[in-house]
PDB file of C-alpha atoms (C1' of nucleotides) in Angstrom:
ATOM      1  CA  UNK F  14     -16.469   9.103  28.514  1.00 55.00           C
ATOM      2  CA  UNK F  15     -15.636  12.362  28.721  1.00 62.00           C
ATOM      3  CA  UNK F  16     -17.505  14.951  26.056  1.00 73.00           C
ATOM      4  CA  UNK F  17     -14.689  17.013  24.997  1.00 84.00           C
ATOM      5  CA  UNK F  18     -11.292  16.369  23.462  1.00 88.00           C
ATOM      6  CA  UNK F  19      -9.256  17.315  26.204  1.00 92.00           C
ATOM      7  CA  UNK F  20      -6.423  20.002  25.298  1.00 94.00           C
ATOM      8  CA  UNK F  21      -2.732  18.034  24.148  1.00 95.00           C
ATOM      9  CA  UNK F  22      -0.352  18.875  27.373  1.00 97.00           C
ATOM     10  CA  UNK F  23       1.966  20.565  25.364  1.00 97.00           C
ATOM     11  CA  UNK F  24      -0.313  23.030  24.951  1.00 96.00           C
ATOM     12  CA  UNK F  25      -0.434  23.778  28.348  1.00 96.00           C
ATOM     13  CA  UNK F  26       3.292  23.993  28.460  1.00 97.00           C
ATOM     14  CA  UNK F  27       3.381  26.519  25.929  1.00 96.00           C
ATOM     15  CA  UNK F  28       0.635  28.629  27.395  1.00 95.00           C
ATOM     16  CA  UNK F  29       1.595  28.288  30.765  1.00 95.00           C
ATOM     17  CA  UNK F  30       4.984  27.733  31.468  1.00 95.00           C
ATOM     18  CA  UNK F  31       6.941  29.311  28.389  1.00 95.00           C
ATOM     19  CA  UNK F  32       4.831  32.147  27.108  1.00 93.00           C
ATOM     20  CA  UNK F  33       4.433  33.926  30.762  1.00 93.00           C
ATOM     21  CA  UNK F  34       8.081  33.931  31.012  1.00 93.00           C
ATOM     22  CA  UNK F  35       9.001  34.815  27.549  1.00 93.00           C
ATOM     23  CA  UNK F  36      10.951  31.381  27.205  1.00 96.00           C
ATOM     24  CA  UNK F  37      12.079  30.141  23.648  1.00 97.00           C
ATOM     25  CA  UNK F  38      11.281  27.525  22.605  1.00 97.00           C
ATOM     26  CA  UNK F  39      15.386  26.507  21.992  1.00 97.00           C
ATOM     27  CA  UNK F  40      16.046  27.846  25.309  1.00 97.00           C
ATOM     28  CA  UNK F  41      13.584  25.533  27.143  1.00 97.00           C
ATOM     29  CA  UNK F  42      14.781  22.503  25.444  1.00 98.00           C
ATOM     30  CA  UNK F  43      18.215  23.481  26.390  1.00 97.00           C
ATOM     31  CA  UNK F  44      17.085  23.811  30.152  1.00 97.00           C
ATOM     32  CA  UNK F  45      14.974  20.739  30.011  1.00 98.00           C
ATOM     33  CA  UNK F  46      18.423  19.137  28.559  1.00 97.00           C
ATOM     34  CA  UNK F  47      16.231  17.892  25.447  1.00 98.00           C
ATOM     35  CA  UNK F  48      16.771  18.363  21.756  1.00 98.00           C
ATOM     36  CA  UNK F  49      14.766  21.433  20.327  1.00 98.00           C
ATOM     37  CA  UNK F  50      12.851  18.863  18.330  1.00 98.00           C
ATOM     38  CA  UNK F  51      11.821  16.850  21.212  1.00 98.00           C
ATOM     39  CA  UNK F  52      10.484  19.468  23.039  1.00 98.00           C
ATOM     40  CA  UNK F  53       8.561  20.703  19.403  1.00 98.00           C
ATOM     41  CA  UNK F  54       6.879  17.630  18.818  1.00 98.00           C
ATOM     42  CA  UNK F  55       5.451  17.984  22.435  1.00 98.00           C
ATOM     43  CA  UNK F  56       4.807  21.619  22.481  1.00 98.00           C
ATOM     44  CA  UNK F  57       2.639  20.912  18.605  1.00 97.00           C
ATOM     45  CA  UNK F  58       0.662  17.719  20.046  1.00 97.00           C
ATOM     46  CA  UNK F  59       3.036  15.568  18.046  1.00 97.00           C
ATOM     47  CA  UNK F  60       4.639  13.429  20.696  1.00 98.00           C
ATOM     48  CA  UNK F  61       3.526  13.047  24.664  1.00 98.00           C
ATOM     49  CA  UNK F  62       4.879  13.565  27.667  1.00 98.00           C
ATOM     50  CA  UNK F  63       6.798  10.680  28.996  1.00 98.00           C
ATOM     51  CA  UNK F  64       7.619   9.905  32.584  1.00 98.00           C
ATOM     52  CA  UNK F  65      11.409  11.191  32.534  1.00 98.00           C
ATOM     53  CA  UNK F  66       9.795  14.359  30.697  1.00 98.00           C
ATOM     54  CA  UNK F  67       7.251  14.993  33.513  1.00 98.00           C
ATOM     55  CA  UNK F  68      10.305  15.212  35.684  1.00 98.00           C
ATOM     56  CA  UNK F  69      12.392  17.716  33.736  1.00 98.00           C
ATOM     57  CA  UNK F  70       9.601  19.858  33.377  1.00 98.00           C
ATOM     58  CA  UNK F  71       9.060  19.520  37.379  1.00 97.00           C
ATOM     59  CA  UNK F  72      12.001  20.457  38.023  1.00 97.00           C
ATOM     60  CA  UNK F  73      12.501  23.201  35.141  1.00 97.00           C
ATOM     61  CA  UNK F  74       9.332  24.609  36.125  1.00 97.00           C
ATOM     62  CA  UNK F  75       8.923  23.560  40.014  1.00 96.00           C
ATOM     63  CA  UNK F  76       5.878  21.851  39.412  1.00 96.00           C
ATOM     64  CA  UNK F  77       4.330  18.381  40.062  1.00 97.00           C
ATOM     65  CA  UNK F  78       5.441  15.385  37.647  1.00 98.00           C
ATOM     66  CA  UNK F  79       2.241  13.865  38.409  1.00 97.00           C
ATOM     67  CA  UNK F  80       0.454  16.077  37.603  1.00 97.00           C
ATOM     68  CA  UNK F  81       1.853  16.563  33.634  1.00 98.00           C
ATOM     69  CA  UNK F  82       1.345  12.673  33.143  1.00 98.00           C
ATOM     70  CA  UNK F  83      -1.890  13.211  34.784  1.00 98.00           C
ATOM     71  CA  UNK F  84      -2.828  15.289  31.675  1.00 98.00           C
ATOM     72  CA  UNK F  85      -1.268  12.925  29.737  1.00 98.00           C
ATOM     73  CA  UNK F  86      -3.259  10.045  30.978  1.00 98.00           C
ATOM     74  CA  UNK F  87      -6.824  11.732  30.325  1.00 97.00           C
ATOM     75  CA  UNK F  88      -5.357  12.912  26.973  1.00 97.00           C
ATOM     76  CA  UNK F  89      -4.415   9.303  25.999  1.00 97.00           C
ATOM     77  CA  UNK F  90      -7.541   7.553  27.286  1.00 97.00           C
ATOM     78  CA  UNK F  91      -9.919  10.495  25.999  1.00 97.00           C
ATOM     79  CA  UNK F  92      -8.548   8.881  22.168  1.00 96.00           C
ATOM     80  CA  UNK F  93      -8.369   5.272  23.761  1.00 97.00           C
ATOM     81  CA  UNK F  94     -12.049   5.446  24.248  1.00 96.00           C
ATOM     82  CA  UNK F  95     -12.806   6.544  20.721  1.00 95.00           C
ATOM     83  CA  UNK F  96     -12.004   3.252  19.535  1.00 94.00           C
ATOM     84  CA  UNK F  97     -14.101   1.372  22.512  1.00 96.00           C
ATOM     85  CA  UNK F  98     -16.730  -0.260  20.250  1.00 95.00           C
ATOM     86  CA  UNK F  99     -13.885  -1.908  17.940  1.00 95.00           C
ATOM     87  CA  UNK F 100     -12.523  -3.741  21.645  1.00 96.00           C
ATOM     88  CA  UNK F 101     -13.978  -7.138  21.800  1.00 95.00           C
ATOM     89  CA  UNK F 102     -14.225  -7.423  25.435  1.00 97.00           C
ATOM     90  CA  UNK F 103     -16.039  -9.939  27.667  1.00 96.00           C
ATOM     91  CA  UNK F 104     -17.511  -8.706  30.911  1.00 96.00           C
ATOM     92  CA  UNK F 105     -15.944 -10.995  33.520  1.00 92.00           C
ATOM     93  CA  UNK F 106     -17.356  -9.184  36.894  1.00 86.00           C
ATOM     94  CA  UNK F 107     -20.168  -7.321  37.858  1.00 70.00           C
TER      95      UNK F 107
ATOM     96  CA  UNK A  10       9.474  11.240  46.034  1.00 56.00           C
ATOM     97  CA  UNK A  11       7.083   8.358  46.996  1.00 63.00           C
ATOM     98  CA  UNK A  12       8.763   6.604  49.965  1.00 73.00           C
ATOM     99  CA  UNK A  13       8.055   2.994  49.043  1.00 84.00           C
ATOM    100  CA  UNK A  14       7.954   1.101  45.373  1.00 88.00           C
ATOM    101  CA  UNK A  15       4.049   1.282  44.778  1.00 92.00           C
ATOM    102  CA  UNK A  16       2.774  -2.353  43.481  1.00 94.00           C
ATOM    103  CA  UNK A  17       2.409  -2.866  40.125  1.00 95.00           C
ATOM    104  CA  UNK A  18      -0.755  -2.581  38.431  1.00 97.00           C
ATOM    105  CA  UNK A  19      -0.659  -6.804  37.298  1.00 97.00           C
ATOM    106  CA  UNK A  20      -0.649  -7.337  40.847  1.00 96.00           C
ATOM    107  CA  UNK A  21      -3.800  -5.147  41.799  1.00 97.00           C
ATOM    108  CA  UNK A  22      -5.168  -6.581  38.973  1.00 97.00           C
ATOM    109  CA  UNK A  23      -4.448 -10.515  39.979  1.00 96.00           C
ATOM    110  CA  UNK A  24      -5.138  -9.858  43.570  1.00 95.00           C
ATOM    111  CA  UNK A  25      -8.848  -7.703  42.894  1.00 95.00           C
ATOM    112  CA  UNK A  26     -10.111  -9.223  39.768  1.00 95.00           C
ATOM    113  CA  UNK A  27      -8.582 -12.544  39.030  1.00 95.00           C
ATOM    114  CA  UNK A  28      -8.587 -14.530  42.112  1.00 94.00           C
ATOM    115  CA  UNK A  29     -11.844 -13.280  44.032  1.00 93.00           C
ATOM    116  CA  UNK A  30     -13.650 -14.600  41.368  1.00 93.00           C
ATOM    117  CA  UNK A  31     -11.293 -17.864  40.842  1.00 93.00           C
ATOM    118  CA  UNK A  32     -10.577 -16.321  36.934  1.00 96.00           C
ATOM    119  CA  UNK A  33      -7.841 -18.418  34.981  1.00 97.00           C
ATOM    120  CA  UNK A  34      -5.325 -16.291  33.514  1.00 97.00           C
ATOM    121  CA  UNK A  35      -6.544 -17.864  29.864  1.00 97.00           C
ATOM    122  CA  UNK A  36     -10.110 -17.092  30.276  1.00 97.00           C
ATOM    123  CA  UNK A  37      -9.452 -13.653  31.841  1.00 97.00           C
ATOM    124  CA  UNK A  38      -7.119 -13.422  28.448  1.00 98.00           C
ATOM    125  CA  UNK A  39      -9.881 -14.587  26.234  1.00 97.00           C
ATOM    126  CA  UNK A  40     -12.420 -12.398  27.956  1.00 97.00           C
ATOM    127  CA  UNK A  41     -10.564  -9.490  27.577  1.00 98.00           C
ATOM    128  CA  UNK A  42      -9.804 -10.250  23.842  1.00 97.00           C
ATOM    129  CA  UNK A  43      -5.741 -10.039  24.576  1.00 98.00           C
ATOM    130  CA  UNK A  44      -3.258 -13.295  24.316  1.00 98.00           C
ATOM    131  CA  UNK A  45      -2.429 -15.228  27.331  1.00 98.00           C
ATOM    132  CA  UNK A  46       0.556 -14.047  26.721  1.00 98.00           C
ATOM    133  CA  UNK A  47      -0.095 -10.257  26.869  1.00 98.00           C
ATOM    134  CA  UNK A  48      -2.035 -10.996  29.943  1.00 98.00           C
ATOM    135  CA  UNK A  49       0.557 -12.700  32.013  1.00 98.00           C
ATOM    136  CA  UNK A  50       3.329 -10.090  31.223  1.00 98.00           C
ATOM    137  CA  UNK A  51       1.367  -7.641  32.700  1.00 98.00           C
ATOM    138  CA  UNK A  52       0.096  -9.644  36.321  1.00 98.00           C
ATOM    139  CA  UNK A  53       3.627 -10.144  36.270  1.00 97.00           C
ATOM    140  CA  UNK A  54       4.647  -6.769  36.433  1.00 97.00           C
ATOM    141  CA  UNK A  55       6.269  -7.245  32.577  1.00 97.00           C
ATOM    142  CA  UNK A  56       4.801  -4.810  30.968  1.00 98.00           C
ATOM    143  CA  UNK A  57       2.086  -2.126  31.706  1.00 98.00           C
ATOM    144  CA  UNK A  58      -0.912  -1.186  31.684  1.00 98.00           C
ATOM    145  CA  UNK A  59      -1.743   0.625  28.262  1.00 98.00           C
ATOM    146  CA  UNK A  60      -4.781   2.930  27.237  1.00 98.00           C
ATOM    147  CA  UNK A  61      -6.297   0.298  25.636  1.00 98.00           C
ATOM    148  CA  UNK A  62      -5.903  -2.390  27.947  1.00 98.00           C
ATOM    149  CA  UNK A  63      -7.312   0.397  30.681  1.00 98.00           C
ATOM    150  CA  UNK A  64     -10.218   0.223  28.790  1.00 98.00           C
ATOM    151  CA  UNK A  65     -10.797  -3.447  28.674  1.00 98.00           C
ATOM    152  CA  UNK A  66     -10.425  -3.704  32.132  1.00 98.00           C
ATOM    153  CA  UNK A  67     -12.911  -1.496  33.070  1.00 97.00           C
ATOM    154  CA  UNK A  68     -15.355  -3.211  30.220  1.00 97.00           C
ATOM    155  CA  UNK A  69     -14.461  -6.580  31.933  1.00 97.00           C
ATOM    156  CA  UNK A  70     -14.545  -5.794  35.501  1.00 97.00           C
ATOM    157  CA  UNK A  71     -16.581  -2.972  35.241  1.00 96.00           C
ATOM    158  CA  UNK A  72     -14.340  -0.464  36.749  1.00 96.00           C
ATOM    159  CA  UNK A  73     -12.480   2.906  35.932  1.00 97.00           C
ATOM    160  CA  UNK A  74     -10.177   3.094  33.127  1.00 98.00           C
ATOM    161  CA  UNK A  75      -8.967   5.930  34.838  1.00 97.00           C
ATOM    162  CA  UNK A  76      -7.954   4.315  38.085  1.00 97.00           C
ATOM    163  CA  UNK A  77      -5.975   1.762  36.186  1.00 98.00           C
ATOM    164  CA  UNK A  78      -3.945   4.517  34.275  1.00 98.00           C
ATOM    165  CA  UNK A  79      -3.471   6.080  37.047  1.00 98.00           C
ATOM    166  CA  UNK A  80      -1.922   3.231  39.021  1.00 98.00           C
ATOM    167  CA  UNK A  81       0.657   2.543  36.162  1.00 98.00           C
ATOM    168  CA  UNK A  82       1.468   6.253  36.391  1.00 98.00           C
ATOM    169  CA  UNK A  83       2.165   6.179  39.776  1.00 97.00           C
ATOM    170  CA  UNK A  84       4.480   2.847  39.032  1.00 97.00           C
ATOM    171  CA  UNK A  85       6.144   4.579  36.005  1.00 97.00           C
ATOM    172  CA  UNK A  86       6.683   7.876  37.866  1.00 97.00           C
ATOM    173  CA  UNK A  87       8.282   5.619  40.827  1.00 97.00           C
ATOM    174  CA  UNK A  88      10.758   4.716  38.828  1.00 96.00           C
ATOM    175  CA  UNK A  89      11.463   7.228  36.506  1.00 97.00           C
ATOM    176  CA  UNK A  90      12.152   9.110  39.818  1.00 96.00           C
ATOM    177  CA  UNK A  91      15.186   6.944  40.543  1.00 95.00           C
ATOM    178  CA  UNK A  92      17.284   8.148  37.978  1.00 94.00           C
ATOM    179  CA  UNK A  93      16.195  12.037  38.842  1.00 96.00           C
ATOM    180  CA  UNK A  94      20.011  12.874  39.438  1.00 95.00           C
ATOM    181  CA  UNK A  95      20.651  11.872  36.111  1.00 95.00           C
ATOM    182  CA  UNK A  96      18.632  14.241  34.305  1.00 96.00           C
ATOM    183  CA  UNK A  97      20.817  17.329  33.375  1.00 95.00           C
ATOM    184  CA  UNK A  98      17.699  19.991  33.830  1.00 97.00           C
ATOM    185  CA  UNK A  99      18.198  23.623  34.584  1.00 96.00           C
ATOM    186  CA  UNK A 100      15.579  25.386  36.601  1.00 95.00           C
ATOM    187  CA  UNK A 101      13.442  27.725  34.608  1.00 92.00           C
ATOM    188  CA  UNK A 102      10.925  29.079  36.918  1.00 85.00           C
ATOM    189  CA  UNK A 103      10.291  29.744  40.133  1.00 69.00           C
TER     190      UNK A 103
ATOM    191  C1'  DC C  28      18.800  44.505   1.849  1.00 90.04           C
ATOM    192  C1'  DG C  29      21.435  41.012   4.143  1.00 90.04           C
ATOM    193  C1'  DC C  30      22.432  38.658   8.604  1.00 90.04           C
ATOM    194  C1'  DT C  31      20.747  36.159  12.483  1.00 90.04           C
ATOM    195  C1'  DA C  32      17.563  33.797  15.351  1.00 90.04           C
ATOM    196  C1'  DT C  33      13.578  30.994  15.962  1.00 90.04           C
ATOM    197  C1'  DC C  34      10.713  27.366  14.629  1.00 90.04           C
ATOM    198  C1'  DG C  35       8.412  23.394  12.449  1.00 90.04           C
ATOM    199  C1'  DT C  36       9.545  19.284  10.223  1.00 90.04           C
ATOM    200  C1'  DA C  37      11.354  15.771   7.233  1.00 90.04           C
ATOM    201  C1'  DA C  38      14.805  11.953   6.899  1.00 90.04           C
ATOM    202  C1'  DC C  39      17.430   8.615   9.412  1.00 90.04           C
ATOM    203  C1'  DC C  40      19.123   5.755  13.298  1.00 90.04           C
ATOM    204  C1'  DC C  41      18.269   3.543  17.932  1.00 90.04           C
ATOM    205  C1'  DG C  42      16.110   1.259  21.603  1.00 90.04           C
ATOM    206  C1'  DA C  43      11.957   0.241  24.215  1.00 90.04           C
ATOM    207  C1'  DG C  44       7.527  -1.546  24.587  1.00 90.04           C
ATOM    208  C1'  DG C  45       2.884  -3.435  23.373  1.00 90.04           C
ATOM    209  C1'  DC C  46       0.744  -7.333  20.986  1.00 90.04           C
ATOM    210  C1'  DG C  47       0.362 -11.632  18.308  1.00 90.04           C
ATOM    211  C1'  DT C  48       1.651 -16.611  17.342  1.00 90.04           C
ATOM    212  C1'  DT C  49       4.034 -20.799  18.169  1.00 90.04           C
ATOM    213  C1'  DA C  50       6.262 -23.841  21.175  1.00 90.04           C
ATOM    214  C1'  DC C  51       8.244 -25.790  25.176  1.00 90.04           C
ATOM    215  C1'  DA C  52       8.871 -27.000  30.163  1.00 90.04           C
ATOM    216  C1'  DG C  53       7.034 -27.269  34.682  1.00 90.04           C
ATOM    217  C1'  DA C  54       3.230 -27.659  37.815  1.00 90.04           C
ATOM    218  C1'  DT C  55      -1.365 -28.912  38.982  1.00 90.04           C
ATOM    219  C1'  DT C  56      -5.373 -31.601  38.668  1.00 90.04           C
ATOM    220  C1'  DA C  57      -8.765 -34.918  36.979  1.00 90.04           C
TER     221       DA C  57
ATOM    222  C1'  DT Q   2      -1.341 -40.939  32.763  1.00 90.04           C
ATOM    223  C1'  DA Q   3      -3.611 -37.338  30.336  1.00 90.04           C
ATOM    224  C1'  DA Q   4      -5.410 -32.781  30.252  1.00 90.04           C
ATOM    225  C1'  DT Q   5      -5.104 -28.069  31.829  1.00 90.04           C
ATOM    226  C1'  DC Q   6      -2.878 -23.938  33.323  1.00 90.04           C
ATOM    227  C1'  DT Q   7       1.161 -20.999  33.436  1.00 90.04           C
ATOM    228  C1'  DG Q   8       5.434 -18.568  32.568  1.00 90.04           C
ATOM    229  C1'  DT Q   9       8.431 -17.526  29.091  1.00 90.04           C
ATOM    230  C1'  DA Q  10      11.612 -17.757  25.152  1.00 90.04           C
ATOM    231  C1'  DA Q  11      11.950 -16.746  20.149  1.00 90.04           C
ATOM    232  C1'  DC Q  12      10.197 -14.441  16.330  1.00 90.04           C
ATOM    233  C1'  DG Q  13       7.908 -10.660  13.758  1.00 90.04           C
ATOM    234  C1'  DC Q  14       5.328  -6.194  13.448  1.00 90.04           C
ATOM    235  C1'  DC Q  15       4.368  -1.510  14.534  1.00 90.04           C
ATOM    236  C1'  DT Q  16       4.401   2.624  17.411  1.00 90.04           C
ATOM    237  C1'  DC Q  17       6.818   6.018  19.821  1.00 90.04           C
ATOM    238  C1'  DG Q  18      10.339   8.702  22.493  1.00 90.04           C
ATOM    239  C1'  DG Q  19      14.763  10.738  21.595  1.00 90.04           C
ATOM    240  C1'  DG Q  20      19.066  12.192  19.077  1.00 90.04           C
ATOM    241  C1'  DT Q  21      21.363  14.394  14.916  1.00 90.04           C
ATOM    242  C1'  DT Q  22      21.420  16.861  10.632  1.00 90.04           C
ATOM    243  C1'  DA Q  23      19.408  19.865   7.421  1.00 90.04           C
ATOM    244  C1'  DC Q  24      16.053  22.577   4.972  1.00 90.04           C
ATOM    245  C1'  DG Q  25      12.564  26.244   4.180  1.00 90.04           C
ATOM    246  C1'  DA Q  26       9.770  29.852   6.224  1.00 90.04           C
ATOM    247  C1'  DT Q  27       9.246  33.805   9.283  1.00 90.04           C
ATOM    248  C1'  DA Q  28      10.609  37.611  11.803  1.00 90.04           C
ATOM    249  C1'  DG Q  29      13.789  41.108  13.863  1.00 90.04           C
ATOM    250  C1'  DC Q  30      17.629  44.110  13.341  1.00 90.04           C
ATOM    251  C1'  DG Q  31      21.819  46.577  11.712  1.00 90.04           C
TER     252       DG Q  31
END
DNA sequence: CGCTATCGTAACCCGAGGCGTTACAGATTA
DNA sequence: TAATCTGTAACGCCTCGGGTTACGATAGCG
């Protein structure tokens, strides 16, 4: 398990895709072709990035899809594995 | 774009873990504390591979959560991909 | 001081998806 | 034949992504 809470992805958005380009926050859900409150609830943690979302912002933002539900992924399972000791689980292999 | 539809996670999962070992689909169920039910809709490629059930299979099979997540990403992605001409997105960077 | 823009968010509506239980039909095996 | 295993339909429940509308707060500007 990893120590630290990793950081929401929308976070990263903000810091590194909007802010260096002076973006608004209505103009990049406009571009993304998402309602200003979709792209909010990402941006403050509230929502996560789904798979058609990692493609708008790789091609908004010429980046990698994978790589957004990457961050997702270690975002989701960092919380996942909070609740490990409630998961009655069996160990079936070696 | 991945060239070729990447295998759904149930199947990995049937194929590595279920069979070697000569598992039933109800005691792989039971031992992962999930309903038959739940179990067979995802080795059927029904449903996918959540953060929770990531962690169960690495309890059970001893294995990485991680890798499993990352598997259904890759499936997700896939196919989210498909409908990439859909997606009304304006490019926002360079 | 007003007007305008931006932003977070609440209230609602939808549809999708994960999970559970029960139940049934088909296949396989003892 | 009887028991087991399996897929799956039919429900219900809850979460979550996404859309629209609307409100209050904040900040910039004429």
């Amino acid at each position: 398990m990893r120590m630290h809470n990793p950081p929401h992805p929308g976070e990263i958005i903000k810091s590194l895709c909007l802010e260096p380009v002076g973006l608004t926050v209505t103009e990049a859900a406009e571009g993304l072709g998402v309602s200003r409150k979709t792209l909010s609830a990402i941006l403050n943690g509230r929502s996560g990035i789904s798979p058609e979302m990692a493609i708008r912002l790789s091609i908004a933002f010429n980046t990698s899809a994978e790589s957004w539900l990457s961050q997702q992924v270690q975002y989701d399972l960092w919380h996942a594995e909070q609740g490990r000791k409630a998961l009655k689980v069996i160990k079936l292999a070696a």
